[in-house]
Coordinates of C-alpha atoms and ligand atoms in Angstrom, one line a residue:
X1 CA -85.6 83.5 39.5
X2 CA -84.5 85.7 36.5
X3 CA -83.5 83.8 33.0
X4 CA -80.3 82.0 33.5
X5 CA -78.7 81.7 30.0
X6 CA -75.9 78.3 29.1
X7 CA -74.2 78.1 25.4
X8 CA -72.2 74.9 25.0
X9 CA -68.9 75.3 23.3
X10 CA -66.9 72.9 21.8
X11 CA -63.1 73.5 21.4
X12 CA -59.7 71.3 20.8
X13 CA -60.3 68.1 20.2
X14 CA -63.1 66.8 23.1
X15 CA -63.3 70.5 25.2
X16 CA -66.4 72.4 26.5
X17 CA -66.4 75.7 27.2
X18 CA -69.8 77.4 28.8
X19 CA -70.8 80.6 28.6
X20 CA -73.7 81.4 31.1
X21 CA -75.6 84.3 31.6
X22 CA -77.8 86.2 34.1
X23 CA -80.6 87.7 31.8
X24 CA -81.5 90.3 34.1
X25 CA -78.2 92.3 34.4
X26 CA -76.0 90.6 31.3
X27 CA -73.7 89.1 33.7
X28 CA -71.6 87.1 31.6
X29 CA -68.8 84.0 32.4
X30 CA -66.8 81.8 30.6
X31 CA -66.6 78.8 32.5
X32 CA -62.9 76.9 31.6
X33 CA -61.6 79.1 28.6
X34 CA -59.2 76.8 27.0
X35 CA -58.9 79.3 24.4
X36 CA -59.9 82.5 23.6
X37 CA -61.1 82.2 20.0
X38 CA -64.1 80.4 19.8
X39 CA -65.3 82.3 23.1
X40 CA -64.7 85.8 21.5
X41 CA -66.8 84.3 18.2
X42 CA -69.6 83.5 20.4
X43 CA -69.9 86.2 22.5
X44 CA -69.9 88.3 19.6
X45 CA -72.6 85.9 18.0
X46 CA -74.8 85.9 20.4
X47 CA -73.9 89.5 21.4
X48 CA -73.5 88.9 25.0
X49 CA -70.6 90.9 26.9
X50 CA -67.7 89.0 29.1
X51 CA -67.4 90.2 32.7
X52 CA -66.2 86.7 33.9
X53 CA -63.9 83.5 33.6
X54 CA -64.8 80.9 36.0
X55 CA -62.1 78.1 36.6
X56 CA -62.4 75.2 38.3
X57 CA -58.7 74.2 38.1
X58 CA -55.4 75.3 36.6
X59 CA -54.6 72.9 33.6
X60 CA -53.5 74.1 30.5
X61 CA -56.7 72.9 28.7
X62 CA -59.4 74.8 30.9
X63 CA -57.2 78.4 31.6
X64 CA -55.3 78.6 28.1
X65 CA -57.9 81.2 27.2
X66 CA -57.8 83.3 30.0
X67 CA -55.2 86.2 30.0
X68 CA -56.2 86.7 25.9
X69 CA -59.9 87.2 27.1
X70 CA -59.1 89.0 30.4
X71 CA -57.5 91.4 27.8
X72 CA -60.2 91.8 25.1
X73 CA -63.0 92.1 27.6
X74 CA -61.7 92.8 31.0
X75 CA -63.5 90.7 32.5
X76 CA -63.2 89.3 36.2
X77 CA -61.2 85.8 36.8
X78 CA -62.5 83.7 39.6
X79 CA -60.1 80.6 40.7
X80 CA -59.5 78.9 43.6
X81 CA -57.5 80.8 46.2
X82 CA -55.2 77.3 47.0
X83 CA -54.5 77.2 43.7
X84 CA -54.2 80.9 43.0
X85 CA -50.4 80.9 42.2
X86 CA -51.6 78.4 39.3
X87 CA -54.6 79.8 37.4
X88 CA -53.2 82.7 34.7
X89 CA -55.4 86.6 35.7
X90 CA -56.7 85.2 39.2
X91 CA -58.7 88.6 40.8
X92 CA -60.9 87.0 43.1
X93 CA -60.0 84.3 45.1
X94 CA -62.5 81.6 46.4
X95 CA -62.8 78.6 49.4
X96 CA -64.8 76.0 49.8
X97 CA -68.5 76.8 50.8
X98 CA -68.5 80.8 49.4
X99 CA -70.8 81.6 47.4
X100 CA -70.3 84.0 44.2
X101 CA -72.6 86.1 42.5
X102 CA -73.0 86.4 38.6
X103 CA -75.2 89.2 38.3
X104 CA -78.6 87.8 40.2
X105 CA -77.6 84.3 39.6
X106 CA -75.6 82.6 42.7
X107 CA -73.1 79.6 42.7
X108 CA -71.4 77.7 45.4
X109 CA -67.7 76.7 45.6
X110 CA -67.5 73.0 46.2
X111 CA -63.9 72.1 46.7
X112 CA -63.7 68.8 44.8
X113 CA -60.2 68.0 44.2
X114 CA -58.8 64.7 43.6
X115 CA -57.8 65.3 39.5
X116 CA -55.8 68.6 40.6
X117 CA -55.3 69.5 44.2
X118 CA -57.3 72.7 44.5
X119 CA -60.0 71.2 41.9
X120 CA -63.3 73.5 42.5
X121 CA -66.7 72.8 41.3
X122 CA -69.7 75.9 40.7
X123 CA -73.0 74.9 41.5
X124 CA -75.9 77.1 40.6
X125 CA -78.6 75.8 42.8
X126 CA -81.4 77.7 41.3
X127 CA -80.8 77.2 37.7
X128 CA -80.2 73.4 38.6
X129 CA -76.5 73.4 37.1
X130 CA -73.2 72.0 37.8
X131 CA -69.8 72.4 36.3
X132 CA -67.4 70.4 37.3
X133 CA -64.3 70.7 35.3
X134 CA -62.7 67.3 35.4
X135 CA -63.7 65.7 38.5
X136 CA -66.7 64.0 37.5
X137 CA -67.9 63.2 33.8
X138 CA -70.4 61.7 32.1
X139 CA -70.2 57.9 32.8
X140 CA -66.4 58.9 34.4
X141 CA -64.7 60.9 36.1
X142 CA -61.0 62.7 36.4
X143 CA -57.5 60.9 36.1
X144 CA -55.9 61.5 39.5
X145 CA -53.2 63.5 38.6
X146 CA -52.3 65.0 42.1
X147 CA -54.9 63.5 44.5
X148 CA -55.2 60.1 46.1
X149 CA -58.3 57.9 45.3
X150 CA -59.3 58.8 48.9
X151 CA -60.1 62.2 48.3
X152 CA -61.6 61.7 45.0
X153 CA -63.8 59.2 46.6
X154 CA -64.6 61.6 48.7
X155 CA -65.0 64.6 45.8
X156 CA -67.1 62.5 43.9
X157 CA -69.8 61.3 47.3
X158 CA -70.0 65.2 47.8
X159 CA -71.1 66.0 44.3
X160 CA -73.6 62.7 44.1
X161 CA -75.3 64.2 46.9
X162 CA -76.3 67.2 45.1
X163 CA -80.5 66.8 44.0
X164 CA -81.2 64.0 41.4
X165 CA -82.2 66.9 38.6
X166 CA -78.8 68.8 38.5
X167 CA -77.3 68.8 34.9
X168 CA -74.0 68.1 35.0
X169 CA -71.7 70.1 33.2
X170 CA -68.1 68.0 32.6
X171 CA -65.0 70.0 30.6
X172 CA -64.5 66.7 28.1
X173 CA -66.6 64.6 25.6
X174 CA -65.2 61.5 27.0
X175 CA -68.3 59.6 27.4
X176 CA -68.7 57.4 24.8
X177 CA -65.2 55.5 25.7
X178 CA -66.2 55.7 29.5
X179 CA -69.5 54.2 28.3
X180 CA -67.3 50.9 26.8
X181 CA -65.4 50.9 29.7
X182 CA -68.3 51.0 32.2
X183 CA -70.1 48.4 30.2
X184 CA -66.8 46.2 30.9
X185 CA -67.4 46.4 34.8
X186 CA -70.8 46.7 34.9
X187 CA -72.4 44.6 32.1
X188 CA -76.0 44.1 33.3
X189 CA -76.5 47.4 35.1
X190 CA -80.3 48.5 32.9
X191 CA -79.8 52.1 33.8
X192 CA -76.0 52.2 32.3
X193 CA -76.8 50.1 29.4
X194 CA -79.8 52.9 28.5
X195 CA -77.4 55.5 28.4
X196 CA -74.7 53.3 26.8
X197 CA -77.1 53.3 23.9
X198 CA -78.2 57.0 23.9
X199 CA -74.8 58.0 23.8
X200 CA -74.0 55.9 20.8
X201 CA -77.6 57.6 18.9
X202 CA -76.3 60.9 20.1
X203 CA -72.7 60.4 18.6
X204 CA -73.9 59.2 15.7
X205 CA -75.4 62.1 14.6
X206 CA -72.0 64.3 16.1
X207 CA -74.0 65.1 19.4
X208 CA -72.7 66.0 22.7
X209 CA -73.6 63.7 25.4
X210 CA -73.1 66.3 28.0
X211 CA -75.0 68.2 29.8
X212 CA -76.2 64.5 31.4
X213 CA -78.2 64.3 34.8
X214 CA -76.7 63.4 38.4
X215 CA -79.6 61.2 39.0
X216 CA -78.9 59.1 36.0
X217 CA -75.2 59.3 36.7
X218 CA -75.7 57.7 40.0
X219 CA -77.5 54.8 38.6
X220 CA -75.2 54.3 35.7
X221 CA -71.5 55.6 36.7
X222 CA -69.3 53.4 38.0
X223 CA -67.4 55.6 39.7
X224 CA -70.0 56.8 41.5
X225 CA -71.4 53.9 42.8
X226 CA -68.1 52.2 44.2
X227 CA -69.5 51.8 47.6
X228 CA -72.6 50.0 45.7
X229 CA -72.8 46.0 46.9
X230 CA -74.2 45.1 43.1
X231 CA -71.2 47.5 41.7
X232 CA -68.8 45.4 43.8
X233 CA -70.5 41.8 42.7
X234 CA -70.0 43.0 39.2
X235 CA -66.8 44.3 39.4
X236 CA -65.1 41.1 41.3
X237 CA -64.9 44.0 44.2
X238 CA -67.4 42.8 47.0
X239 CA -66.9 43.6 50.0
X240 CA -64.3 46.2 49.2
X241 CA -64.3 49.6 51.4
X242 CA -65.8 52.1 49.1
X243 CA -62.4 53.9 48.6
X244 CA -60.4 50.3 47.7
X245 CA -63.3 49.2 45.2
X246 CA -62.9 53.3 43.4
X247 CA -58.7 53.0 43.6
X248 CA -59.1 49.7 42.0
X249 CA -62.0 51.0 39.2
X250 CA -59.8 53.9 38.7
X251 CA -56.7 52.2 38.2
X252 CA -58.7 49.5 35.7
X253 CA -59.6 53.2 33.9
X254 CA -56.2 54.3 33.4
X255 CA -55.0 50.5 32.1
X256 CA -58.0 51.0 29.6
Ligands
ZN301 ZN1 -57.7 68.7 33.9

């Protein structure tokens, strides 16, 4: 496998944009261009060239960017083919299961919706990476905005699947309040209450918490462990069907 480049970007107030890049041919994509600004800056820092915006779904805060750097750079805008009449520049529309190429690098589609209908993930086996937009974060995951908790459930039991050693690459530096709130359900869970206090070292010193690993999200994220019988025992829950115990987690979330 050639070099597979990532730069982490933070924009607004709790955004990430990355830029990733396929050393041997300078394939280049943006992945959630909020804005165009800080991506142009970078690029030109690090004097890599666009040729692509990868979106995973159509809000505001992950496409903002996308006609403004489709312009500057002509680059290639890759979105979801549901949601195609939603996600600003679209050119190549993608399904479930395909799998794109950045240069040599490949990533699958993994329709994942639940936070937006039309919600895709990119998963670059090879380089071990997932981005994820807003479906699953670091100790959390997406507000259901469109979905039902049943096909979030089922999002979120897709993604877990993936190896133990993908990095998981959210859109939001949410973590530290999903880390209070998870500590709420799940008080004496060892494996969230290490990460609790990691993130609170790492945002102390103004570090992200993100990219975090799917193994360690599976031990410590509530929302990912809803079908999980000491989960449910700590969350008042047991004996819950997995999607009931996530609905009711969720809902606990937004009241948070
Ligand atoms: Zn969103």
């Amino acid at each position: 496998m050639s070099e597979f480049q990532i730069q982490q970007i933070a924009v607004l107030r709790d955004n990430y944009v990355y830029l990733l890049r396929d050393e041997a041919t300078g394939a280049c994509a943006a992945v959630d261009p909020s804005v165009a600004e800080p991506v142009l800056a970078a690029l030109d820092r690090l004097g890599w060239t666009l040729t692509h915006i990868l979106n995973t779904h159509h809000h505001h805060d992950h496409t903002g960017g996308n006609l403004e750097l489709k312009q500057a750079t002509g680059c290639t805008v890759v979105g979801n083919a549901r949601d195609a009449a939603r996600i600003p520049g679209i050119d190549v529309r993608v399904a479930d299961g395909e799998v794109i190429a950045l240069g040599t690098a490949q990533a699958r589609v993994l329709d994942v919706s639940g936070h937006t209908i039309g919600h895709i993930a990119y998963w670059f086996e090879d380089a071990g990476a997932l981005f994820c937009g807003d479906t699953l974060f670091s100790l959390g995951c997406g507000r259901l905005f469109e979905g039902t908790p049943s096909q979030m459930w089922a999002s979120l039991s897709r993604l877990r699947e993936l190896p133990p050693e993908v990095r998981v690459y959210c859109g939001h530096e949410y973590t530290e309040s999903n880390a209070r709130f998870a500590l709420q359900i799940d008080p004496d869970n060892p494996s969230l209450r290490r990460r609790a206090e990691e993130v609170k070292r790492l945002r102390a010193k103004g570090l992200p918490t993100v990219p975090s690993v799917l193994g360690e999200e599976r031990a410590a994220n509530p929302f990912l462990r809803a079908d999980d019988a000491l989960l449910q025992q700590a969350a008042g829950l047991a004996g819950d069907d997995p999607v009931a115990a996530f609905a009711e987690i969720r809902r606990r979330k937004d009241a948070f």
